PDB file of C-alpha atoms in Angstrom:
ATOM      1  CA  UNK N   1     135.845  94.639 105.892  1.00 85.00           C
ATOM      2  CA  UNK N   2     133.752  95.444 109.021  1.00 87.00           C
ATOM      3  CA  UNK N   3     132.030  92.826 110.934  1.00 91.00           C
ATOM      4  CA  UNK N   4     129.319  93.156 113.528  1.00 95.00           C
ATOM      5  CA  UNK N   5     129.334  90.269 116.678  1.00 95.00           C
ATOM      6  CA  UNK N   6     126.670  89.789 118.984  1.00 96.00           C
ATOM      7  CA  UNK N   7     126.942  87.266 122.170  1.00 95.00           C
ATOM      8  CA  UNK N   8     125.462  85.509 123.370  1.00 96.00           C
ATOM      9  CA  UNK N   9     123.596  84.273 120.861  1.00 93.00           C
ATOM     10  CA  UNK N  10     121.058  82.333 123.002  1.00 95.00           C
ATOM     11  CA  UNK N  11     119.910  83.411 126.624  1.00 96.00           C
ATOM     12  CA  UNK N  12     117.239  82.090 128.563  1.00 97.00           C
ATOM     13  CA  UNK N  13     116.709  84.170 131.952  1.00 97.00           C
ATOM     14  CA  UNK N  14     114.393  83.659 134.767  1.00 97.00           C
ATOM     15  CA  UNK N  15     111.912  86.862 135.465  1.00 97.00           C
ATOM     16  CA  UNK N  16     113.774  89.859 137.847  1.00 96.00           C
ATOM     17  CA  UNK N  17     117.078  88.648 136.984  1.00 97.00           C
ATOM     18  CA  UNK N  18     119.633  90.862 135.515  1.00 97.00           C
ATOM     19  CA  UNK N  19     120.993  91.299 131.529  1.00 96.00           C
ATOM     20  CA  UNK N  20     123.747  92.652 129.581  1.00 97.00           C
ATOM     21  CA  UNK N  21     123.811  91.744 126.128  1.00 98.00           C
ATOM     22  CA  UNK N  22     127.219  92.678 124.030  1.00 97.00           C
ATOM     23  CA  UNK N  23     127.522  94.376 120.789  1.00 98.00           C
ATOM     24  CA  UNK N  24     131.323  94.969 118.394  1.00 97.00           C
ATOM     25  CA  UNK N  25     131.764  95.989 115.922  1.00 96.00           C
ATOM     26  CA  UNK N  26     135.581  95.708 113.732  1.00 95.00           C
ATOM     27  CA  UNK N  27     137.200  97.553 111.092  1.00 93.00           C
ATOM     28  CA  UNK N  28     135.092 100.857 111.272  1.00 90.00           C
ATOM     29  CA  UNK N  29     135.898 103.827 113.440  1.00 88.00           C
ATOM     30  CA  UNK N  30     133.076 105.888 115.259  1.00 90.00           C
ATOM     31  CA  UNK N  31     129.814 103.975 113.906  1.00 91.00           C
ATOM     32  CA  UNK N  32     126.559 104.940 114.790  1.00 91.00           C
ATOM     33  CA  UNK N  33     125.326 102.137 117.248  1.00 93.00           C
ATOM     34  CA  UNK N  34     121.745 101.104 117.821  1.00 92.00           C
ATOM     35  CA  UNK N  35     119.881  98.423 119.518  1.00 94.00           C
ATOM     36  CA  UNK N  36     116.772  96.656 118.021  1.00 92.00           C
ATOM     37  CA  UNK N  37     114.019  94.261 119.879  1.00 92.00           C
ATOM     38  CA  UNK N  38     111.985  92.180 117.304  1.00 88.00           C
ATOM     39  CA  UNK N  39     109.304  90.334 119.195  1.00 80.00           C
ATOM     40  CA  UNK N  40     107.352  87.375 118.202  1.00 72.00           C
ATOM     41  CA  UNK N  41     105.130  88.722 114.932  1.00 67.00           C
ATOM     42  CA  UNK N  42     105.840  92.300 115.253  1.00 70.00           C
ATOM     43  CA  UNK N  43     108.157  94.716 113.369  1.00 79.00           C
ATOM     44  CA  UNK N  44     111.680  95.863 114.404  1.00 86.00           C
ATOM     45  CA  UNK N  45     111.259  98.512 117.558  1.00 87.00           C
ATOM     46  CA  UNK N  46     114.602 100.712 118.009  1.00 88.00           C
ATOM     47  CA  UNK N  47     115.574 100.971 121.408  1.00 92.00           C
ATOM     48  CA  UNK N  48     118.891 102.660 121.832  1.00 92.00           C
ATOM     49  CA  UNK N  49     121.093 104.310 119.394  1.00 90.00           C
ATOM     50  CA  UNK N  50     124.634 106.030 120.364  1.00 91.00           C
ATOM     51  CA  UNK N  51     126.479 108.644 117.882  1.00 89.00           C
ATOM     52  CA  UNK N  52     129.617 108.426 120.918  1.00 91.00           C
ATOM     53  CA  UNK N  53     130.889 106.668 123.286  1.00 94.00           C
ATOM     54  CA  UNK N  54     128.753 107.789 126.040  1.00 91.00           C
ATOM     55  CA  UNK N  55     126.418 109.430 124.039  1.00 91.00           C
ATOM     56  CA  UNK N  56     122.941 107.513 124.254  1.00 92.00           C
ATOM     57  CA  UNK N  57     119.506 108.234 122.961  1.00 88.00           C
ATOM     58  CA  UNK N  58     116.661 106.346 124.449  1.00 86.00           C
ATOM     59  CA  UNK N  59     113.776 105.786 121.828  1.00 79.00           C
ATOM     60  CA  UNK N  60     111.539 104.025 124.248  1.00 77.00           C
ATOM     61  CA  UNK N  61     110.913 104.046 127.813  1.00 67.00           C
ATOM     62  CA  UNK N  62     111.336 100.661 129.743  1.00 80.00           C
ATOM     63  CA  UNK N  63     113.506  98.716 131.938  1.00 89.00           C
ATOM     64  CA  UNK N  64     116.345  98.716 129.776  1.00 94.00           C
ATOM     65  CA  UNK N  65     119.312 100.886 129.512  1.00 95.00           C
ATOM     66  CA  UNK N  66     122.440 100.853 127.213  1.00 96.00           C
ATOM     67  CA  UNK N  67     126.235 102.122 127.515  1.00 96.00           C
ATOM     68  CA  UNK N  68     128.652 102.528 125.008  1.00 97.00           C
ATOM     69  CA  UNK N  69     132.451 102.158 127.222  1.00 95.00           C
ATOM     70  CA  UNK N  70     134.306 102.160 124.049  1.00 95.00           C
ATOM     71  CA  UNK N  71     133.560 103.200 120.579  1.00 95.00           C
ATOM     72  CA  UNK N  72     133.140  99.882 119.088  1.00 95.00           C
ATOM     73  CA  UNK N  73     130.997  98.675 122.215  1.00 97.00           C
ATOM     74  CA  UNK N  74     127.526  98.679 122.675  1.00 97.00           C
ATOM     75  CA  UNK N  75     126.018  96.511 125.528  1.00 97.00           C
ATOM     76  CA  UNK N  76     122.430  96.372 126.727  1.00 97.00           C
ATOM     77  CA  UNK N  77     121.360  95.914 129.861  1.00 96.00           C
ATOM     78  CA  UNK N  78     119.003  95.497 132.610  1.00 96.00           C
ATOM     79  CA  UNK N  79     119.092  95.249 136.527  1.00 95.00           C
ATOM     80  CA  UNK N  80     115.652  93.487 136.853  1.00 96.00           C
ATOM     81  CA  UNK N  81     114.091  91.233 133.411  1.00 96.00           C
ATOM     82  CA  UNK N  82     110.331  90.933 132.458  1.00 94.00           C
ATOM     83  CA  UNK N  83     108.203  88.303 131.191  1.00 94.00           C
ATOM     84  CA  UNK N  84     107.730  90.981 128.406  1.00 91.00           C
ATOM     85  CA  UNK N  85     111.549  91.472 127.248  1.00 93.00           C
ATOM     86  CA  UNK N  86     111.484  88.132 125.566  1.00 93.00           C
ATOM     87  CA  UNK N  87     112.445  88.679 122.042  1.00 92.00           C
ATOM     88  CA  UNK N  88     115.226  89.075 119.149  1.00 92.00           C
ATOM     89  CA  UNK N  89     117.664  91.920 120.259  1.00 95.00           C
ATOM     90  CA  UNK N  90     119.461  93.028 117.217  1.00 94.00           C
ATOM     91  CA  UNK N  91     122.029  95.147 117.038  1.00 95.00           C
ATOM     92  CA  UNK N  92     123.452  97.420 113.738  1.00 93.00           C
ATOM     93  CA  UNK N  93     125.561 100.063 113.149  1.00 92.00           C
ATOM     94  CA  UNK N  94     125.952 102.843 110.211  1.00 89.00           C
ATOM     95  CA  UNK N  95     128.939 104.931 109.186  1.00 85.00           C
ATOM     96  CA  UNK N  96     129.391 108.456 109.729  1.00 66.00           C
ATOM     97  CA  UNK N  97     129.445 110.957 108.738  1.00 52.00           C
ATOM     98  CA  UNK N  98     126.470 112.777 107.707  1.00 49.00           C
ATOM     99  CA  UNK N  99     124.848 111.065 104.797  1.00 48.00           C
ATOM    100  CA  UNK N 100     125.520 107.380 105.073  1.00 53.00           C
ATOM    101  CA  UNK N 101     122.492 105.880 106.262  1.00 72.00           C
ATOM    102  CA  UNK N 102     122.288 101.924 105.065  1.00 84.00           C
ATOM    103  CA  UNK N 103     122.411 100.313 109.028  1.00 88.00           C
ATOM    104  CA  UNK N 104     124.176  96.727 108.857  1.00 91.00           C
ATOM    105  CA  UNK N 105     122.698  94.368 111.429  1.00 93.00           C
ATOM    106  CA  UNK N 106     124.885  91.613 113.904  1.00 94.00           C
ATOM    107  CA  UNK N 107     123.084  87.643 113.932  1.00 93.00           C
ATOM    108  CA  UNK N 108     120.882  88.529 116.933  1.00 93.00           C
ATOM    109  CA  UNK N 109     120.486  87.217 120.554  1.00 95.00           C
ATOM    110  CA  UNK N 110     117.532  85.581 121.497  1.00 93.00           C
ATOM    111  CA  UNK N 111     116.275  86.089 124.657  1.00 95.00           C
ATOM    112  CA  UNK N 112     114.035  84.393 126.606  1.00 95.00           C
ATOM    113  CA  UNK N 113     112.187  85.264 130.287  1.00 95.00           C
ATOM    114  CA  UNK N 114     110.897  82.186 131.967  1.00 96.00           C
TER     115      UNK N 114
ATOM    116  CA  UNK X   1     105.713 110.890 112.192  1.00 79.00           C
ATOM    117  CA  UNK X   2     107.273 108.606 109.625  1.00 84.00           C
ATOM    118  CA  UNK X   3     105.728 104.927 109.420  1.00 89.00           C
ATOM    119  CA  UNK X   4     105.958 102.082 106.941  1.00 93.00           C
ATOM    120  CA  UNK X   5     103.148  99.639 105.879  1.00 94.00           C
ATOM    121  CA  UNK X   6     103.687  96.415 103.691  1.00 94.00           C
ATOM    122  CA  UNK X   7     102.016  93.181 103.176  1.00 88.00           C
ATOM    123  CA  UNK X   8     102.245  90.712 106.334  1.00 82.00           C
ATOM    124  CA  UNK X   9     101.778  87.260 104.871  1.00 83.00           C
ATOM    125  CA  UNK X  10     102.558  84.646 105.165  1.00 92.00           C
ATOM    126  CA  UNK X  11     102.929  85.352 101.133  1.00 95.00           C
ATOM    127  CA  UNK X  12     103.133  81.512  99.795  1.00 96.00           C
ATOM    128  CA  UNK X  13     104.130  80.939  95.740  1.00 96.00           C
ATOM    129  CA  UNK X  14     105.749  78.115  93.924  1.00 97.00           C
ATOM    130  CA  UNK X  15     109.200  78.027  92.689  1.00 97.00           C
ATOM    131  CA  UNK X  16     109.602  80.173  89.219  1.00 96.00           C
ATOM    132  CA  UNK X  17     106.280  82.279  90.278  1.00 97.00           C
ATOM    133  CA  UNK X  18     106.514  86.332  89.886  1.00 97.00           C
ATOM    134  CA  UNK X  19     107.067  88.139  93.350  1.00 97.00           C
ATOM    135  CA  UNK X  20     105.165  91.492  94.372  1.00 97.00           C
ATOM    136  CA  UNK X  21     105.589  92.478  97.923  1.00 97.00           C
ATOM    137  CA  UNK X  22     103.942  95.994  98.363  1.00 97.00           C
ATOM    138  CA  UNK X  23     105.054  98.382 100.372  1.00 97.00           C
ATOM    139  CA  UNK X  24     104.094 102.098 100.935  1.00 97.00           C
ATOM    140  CA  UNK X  25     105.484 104.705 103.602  1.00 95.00           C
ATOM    141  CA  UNK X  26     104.795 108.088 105.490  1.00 94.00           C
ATOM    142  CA  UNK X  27     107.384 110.261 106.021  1.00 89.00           C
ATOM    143  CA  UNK X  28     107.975 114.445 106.311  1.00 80.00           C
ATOM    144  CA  UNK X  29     111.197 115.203 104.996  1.00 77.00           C
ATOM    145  CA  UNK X  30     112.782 112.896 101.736  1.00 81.00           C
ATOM    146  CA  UNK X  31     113.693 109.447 102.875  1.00 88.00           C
ATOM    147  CA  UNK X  32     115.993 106.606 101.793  1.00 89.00           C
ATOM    148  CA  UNK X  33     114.201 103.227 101.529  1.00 93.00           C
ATOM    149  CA  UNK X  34     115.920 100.047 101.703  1.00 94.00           C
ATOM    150  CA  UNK X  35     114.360  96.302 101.755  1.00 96.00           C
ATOM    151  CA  UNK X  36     116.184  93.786 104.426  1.00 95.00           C
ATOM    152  CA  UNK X  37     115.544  90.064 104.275  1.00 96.00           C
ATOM    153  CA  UNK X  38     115.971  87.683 107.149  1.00 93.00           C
ATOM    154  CA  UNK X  39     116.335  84.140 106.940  1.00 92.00           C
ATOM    155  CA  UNK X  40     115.307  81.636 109.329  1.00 86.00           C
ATOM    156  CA  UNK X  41     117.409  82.619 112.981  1.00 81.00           C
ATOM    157  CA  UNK X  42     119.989  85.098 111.257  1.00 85.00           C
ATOM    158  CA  UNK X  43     120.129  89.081 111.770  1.00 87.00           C
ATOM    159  CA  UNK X  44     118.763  91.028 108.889  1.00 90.00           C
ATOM    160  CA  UNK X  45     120.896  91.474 105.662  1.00 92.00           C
ATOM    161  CA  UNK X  46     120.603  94.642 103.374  1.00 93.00           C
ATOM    162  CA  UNK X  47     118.741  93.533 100.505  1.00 96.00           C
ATOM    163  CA  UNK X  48     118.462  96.436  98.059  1.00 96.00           C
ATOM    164  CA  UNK X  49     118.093 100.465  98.235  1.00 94.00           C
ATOM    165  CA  UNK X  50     117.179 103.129  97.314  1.00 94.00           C
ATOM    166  CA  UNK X  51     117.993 107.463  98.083  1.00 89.00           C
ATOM    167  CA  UNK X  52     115.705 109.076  95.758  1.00 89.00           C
ATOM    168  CA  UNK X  53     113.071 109.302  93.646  1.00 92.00           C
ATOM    169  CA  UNK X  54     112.829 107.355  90.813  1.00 94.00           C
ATOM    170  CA  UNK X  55     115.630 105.595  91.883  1.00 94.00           C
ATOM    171  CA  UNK X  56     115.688 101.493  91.423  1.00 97.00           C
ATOM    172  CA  UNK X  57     117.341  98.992  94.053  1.00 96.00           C
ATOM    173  CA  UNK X  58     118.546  95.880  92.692  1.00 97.00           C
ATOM    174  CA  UNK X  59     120.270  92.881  93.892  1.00 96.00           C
ATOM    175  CA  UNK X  60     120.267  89.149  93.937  1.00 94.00           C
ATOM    176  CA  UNK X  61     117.354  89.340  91.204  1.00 96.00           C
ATOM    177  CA  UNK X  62     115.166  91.766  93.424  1.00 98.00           C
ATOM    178  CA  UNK X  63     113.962  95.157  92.195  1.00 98.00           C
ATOM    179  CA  UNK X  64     112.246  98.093  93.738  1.00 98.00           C
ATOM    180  CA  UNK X  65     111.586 101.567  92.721  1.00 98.00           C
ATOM    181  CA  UNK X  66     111.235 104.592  94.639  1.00 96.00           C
ATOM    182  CA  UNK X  67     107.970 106.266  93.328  1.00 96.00           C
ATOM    183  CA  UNK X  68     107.287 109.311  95.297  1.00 93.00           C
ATOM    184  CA  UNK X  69     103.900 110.230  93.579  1.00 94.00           C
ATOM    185  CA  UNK X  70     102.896 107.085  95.474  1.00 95.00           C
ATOM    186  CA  UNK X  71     104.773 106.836  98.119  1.00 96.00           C
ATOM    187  CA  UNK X  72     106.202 102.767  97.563  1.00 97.00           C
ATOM    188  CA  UNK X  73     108.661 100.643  97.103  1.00 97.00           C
ATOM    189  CA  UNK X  74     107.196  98.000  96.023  1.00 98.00           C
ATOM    190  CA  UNK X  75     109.643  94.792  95.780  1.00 98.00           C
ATOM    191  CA  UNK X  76     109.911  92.564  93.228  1.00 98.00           C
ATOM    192  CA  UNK X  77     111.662  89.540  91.760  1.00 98.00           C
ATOM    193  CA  UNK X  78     110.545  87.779  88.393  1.00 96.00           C
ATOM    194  CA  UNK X  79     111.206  84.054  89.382  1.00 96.00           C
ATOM    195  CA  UNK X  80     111.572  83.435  92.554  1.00 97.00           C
ATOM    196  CA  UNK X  81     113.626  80.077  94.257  1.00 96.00           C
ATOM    197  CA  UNK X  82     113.046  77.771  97.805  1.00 96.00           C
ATOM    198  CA  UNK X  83     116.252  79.628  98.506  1.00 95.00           C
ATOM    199  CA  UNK X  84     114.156  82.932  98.898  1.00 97.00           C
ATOM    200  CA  UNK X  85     112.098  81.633 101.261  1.00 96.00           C
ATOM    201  CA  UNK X  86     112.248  84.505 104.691  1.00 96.00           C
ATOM    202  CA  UNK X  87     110.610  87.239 106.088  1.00 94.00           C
ATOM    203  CA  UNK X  88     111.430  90.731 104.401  1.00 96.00           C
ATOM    204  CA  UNK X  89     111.443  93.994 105.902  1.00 94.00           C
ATOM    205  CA  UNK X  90     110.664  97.425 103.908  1.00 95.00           C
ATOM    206  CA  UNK X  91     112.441 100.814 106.093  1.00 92.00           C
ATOM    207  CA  UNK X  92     112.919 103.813 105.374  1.00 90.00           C
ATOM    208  CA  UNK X  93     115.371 106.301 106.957  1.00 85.00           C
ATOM    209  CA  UNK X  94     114.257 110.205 107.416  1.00 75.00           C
ATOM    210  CA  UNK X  95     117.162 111.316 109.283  1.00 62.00           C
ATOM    211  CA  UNK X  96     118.979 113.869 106.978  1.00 53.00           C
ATOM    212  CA  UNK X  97     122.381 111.486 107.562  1.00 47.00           C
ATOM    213  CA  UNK X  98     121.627 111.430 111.137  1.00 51.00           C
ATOM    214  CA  UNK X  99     122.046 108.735 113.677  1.00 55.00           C
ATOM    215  CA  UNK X 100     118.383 108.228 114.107  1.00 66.00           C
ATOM    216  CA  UNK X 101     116.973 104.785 113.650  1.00 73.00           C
ATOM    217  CA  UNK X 102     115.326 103.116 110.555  1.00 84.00           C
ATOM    218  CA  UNK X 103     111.767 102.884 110.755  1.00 86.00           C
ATOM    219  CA  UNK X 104     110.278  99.333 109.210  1.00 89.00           C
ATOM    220  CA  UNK X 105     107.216  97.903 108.390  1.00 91.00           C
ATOM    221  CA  UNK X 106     106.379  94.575 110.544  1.00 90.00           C
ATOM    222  CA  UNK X 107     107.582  92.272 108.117  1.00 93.00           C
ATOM    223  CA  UNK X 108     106.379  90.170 105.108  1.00 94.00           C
ATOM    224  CA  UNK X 109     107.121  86.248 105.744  1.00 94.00           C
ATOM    225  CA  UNK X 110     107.608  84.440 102.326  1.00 96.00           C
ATOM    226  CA  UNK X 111     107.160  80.599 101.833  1.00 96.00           C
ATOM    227  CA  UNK X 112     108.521  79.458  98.447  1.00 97.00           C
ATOM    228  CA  UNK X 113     106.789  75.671  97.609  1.00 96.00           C
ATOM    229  CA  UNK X 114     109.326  73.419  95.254  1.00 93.00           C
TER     230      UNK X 114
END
């Protein structure tokens, strides 16, 4: 069965420090990859989603970026955090090909930007 | 563009009440719609879902039907448990089988009273 790992799971960071959060995902080959931020009382906002490794497709613009080095491997990053990245990053993946759409979602790392 | 609204709560029954959480979405081509729940400090979990119209989701006791002529998928359980207790997400995904993201309403937090 596949499984979906996030770490860490916890991160508190001071402001202008750097991040790099770490999505995989096991026993699926070539998933669709994406990157969620759910901040305190507001919806899910995608970020990032990858069909590839090194295929990304930015959704929003901001201070974050995200590389896929492998095809299980999705890892979020930044050089320089904000107060305003504080949140719930979630990551998910979905199964290709064309047609499968249900998006399965890792535990979540909390981040916080003191 | 597409866009999902539901209820935002907090929605607060007692144990054995009926459950209605409404939910209605915007979208141009023919979406799926799926319902996600997330419990205190977990990811989100597939809940139920739907691909078409006139189509009904159902698991764990929770039902929703996709009614195009209105445009919902309203969810639904008939007695609901403290277990149930968690915020949950309507989404819909417009993307043909595509890699794009789901787009989700901003949540519906649910407090079940013993």
């Amino acid at each position: 069965s596949q499984t979906i790992h996030q770490w860490p799971a916890t991160l508190v960071q001071p402001v202008g420090s750097p991040l790099s959060l770490e999505c995989t995902v096991e026993g699926t080959s070539n998933p669709n990859l994406y990157w969620y931020r759910q901040a305190a009382g507001r919806g899910l906002q995608l970020l990032f989603y990858s069909v590839g490794i090194g295929q990304i497709s930015s959704e929003v613009p901001q201070n974050l970026s995200a590389s896929r080095p492998q095809d299980r491997q999705f890892i979020l990053s930044s050089k320089k955090l904000l107060l305003s990245d504080s949140g719930f990053y979630l990551c998910a993946w979905s199964a290709t090909p064309h047609g499968e759409e249900t998006q399965y979602f890792g535990p979540g790392t909390r981040l916080l930007v003191l | 563009g597409n866009s999902v609204t539901q209820m935002e709560g907090p929605v607060t029954l007692s144990e054995e009440a009926f459950l209605t959480i409404n939910c209605t979405y915007t979208a141009t081509g023919y979406p799926s719609l799926f319902w996600y729940v997330q419990y205190p400090g977990e990811g989100l979990q597939l809940l139920l879902k739907a691909t078409k119209a006139d189509d009904k989701g159902s698991n764990k006791g929770f039902e929703a039907t996709y009614r195009k002529e209105t445009t919902s998928f309203h969810l639904e359980k008939g007695s609901v448990q403290v277990s149930d207790s968690a915020v949950y997400f309507c989404a819909l995904s417009d993307s043909g089988g595509g890699a794009d993201g789901l787009t989700f309403g901003k949540g519906t937090h649910l407090i079940i009273q013993p």
